[in-house]
Amino acid sequence: RKEVEQDPGPFNVPEGATVAFNCTYSNSASQSFFWYRQDCRKEPKLLMSVYSSGNEDGRFTAQLNRASQYISLLIRDSKLSDSATYLCVVNTLQKVTFGIGTKLQVIP
Amino acid sequence: DTAVSQTPKYLVTQMGNDKSIKCEQNLGHDTMYWYKQDSKKFLKIMFSYNNKELIINETVPNRFSPKSPDKAHLNLHINSLELGDSAVYFCATGPTGAREQFFGPGTRLTVL
């Protein structure tokens, strides 16, 4: 089993739709979790941290489920500008592991 | 001011050559990283430095040697370049312990 698994997509959704991505991880000792966004031919940029209590930033909601070892990202009211690849990141004390990323394409 | 900068942005070179990529950050972070993103877009950590000391060294060929002259710089030197080294190399920095990272714009290396 891979350390961090994501569905690479692509997810093609119409503007205004709600879309959710999941990311599973194998190491139960993982300590911190993040979502990054990467636009085509650009560097990854931090989107948000992920906490067990869940956290929200505008149209974006991130959630951590430690029991099932997955994190999720929900995007409401999708905009064309949300089109990008979304990378989940799982950290232990010793290691930083990126998922392969899920590609989102928002269609007019 | 660019927070994390890398030079060069593009690097095209022949197999067998030696090349260096430079990274500088002005965020005052203690930890710096090098990542490789291959053609399949998989982003893999290569090295991590904290306060100029090597913390993480993933299974990277010893042709790759990071050098950190000070906390603001982490350079990557690659010897005897191979076709499989073609990729985008990203430098990143982060505060110690927080593990969130800030990436440079990347260096696109093409080995012919």
XYZ file of C-alpha atoms in Angstrom:
220
model
C 0.000 0.000 0.000
C 1.310 3.443 -0.886
C 2.070 5.790 1.987
C -0.308 8.428 0.656
C -2.958 7.650 -1.946
C -5.069 9.993 -3.994
C -7.319 9.490 -7.002
C -5.419 11.344 -9.765
C -8.658 12.210 -11.575
C -9.267 14.285 -13.574
C -12.435 15.484 -11.941
C -14.398 17.539 -14.469
C -17.114 19.557 -12.764
C -19.359 22.437 -13.871
C -19.002 25.871 -12.336
C -20.951 26.146 -9.124
C -20.707 22.461 -8.293
C -19.471 21.029 -5.024
C -16.577 18.613 -5.295
C -14.810 16.502 -2.690
C -11.404 14.823 -2.733
C -10.141 12.171 -0.372
C -6.637 11.140 0.493
C -5.727 8.039 2.500
C -2.508 7.433 4.402
C -0.953 4.261 5.737
C 1.153 5.406 8.704
C -0.956 5.730 11.843
C 1.887 7.726 13.460
C 1.366 10.585 10.995
C 1.174 13.870 12.798
C 0.321 16.757 10.527
C -1.656 17.077 7.350
C -2.008 19.690 4.638
C -3.622 20.382 1.301
C -1.582 22.132 -1.383
C -2.647 23.451 -4.734
C -0.445 23.230 -7.831
C -1.255 25.055 -11.039
C 0.133 23.822 -14.347
C 3.887 24.429 -14.586
C 3.929 26.223 -11.244
C 5.093 25.410 -7.738
C 2.819 23.873 -5.087
C 1.250 26.416 -2.757
C -0.155 25.763 0.680
C -3.949 25.797 0.604
C -4.774 24.833 4.167
C -3.795 22.757 7.153
C -6.059 19.894 8.201
C -7.205 19.321 11.754
C -9.304 16.619 13.380
C -11.895 19.205 14.311
C -12.181 20.222 10.676
C -11.390 23.655 9.360
C -12.958 25.945 6.850
C -11.565 28.749 4.721
C -14.231 30.373 2.605
C -15.486 27.808 0.107
C -12.909 25.215 1.217
C -13.387 22.744 4.058
C -10.762 20.238 5.171
C -11.326 17.306 7.475
C -9.146 14.661 9.091
C -10.407 11.231 10.113
C -7.660 9.575 12.151
C -9.605 6.381 12.783
C -9.998 5.690 9.075
C -6.727 7.390 8.168
C -7.977 9.759 5.523
C -8.200 13.469 4.921
C -10.703 15.232 2.744
C -11.089 18.519 0.938
C -14.478 19.922 -0.004
C -14.815 22.784 -2.458
C -18.189 24.480 -2.652
C -19.454 26.689 -5.491
C -16.542 25.775 -7.778
C -14.969 28.592 -9.790
C -13.046 28.328 -13.045
C -10.022 29.548 -11.099
C -10.183 26.459 -8.855
C -8.893 24.358 -11.765
C -5.594 22.928 -10.554
C -4.070 19.829 -9.032
C -4.702 19.355 -5.312
C -1.972 17.575 -3.374
C -2.409 16.104 0.069
C 0.615 16.012 2.355
C 1.132 13.743 5.327
C 3.963 14.294 7.791
C 5.591 12.144 10.423
C 8.455 13.358 12.614
C 10.936 11.977 10.109
C 9.245 12.352 6.785
C 7.156 14.529 4.479
C 5.085 12.630 1.918
C 3.107 14.153 -0.915
C 0.256 12.387 -2.664
C 0.238 12.151 -6.464
C -2.384 14.910 -6.571
C -5.958 15.059 -7.843
C -6.551 17.108 -10.950
C -9.635 19.314 -10.953
C -11.024 20.927 -14.079
C -13.933 23.316 -13.576
C -15.925 23.720 -16.770
C -17.960 26.816 -17.721
C 10.694 40.450 -2.795
C 10.548 36.790 -3.805
C 10.363 34.652 -0.671
C 12.013 31.547 -2.166
C 14.039 31.939 -5.339
C 15.802 29.392 -7.510
C 18.306 29.779 -10.304
C 18.341 28.902 -13.058
C 14.706 28.516 -14.053
C 15.583 26.317 -17.011
C 18.639 24.140 -17.468
C 19.372 22.119 -20.594
C 22.541 20.067 -20.584
C 24.229 16.975 -21.969
C 24.491 13.611 -20.255
C 27.598 13.305 -18.137
C 27.851 16.997 -17.272
C 27.922 18.421 -13.736
C 25.469 21.188 -12.856
C 24.261 23.154 -9.850
C 20.933 24.667 -8.896
C 20.802 27.446 -6.327
C 18.089 28.213 -3.801
C 17.743 31.219 -1.546
C 15.051 32.127 0.950
C 14.372 35.349 2.830
C 11.664 33.998 5.138
C 14.026 33.273 8.008
C 13.006 29.599 8.129
C 15.286 27.020 9.679
C 14.400 24.132 7.384
C 14.984 23.831 3.657
C 14.137 21.012 1.263
C 14.808 19.764 -2.248
C 12.110 17.931 -4.182
C 12.053 16.258 -7.581
C 8.875 16.240 -9.682
C 9.084 13.846 -12.582
C 7.107 13.663 -15.810
C 4.295 11.806 -14.040
C 3.998 14.819 -11.706
C 4.919 12.824 -8.609
C 6.596 15.138 -6.093
C 9.254 13.323 -4.095
C 11.410 14.706 -1.296
C 15.148 14.337 -1.815
C 16.773 16.195 1.083
C 15.885 18.214 4.122
C 18.248 20.549 5.986
C 17.653 22.128 9.372
C 20.014 24.901 10.440
C 22.535 23.806 7.820
C 22.477 20.167 8.946
C 21.183 17.292 6.852
C 18.028 15.815 8.383
C 16.470 13.746 5.622
C 18.283 12.026 2.823
C 15.924 9.858 0.864
C 17.199 7.149 -1.460
C 18.861 9.542 -3.831
C 21.977 8.607 -5.849
C 25.136 10.040 -4.365
C 25.605 11.977 -7.602
C 23.279 14.473 -5.911
C 24.948 16.528 -3.201
C 23.198 19.328 -1.349
C 25.242 22.147 0.146
C 24.002 24.649 2.682
C 26.497 27.497 3.147
C 24.099 29.286 5.512
C 20.518 29.113 6.707
C 19.237 31.131 3.759
C 20.763 28.957 1.036
C 20.512 25.339 -0.029
C 22.175 24.487 -3.304
C 21.956 21.220 -5.203
C 24.912 19.913 -7.142
C 24.451 17.040 -9.570
C 27.375 15.086 -11.001
C 27.416 12.946 -14.135
C 23.915 13.848 -15.208
C 21.728 11.054 -16.628
C 18.636 11.123 -18.842
C 16.498 10.062 -15.865
C 17.498 13.190 -13.986
C 15.274 15.246 -16.285
C 12.558 16.681 -14.056
C 11.489 19.833 -12.273
C 13.434 20.423 -9.054
C 11.750 22.454 -6.351
C 13.359 24.035 -3.347
C 11.116 24.640 -0.330
C 11.443 26.143 3.138
C 9.478 25.934 6.329
C 9.582 26.798 10.010
C 10.966 24.006 12.181
C 8.283 21.686 13.461
C 5.370 23.269 11.624
C 6.016 21.239 8.483
C 4.122 23.651 6.250
C 6.326 24.565 3.337
C 6.841 27.378 0.898
C 8.116 26.429 -2.514
C 10.387 28.127 -4.989
C 9.307 28.453 -8.635
C 11.192 25.320 -9.686
C 14.078 24.558 -12.031
C 13.204 22.575 -15.139
C 16.179 20.351 -15.902
C 16.433 18.628 -19.275
C 19.256 16.169 -19.875
C 19.915 15.349 -23.536
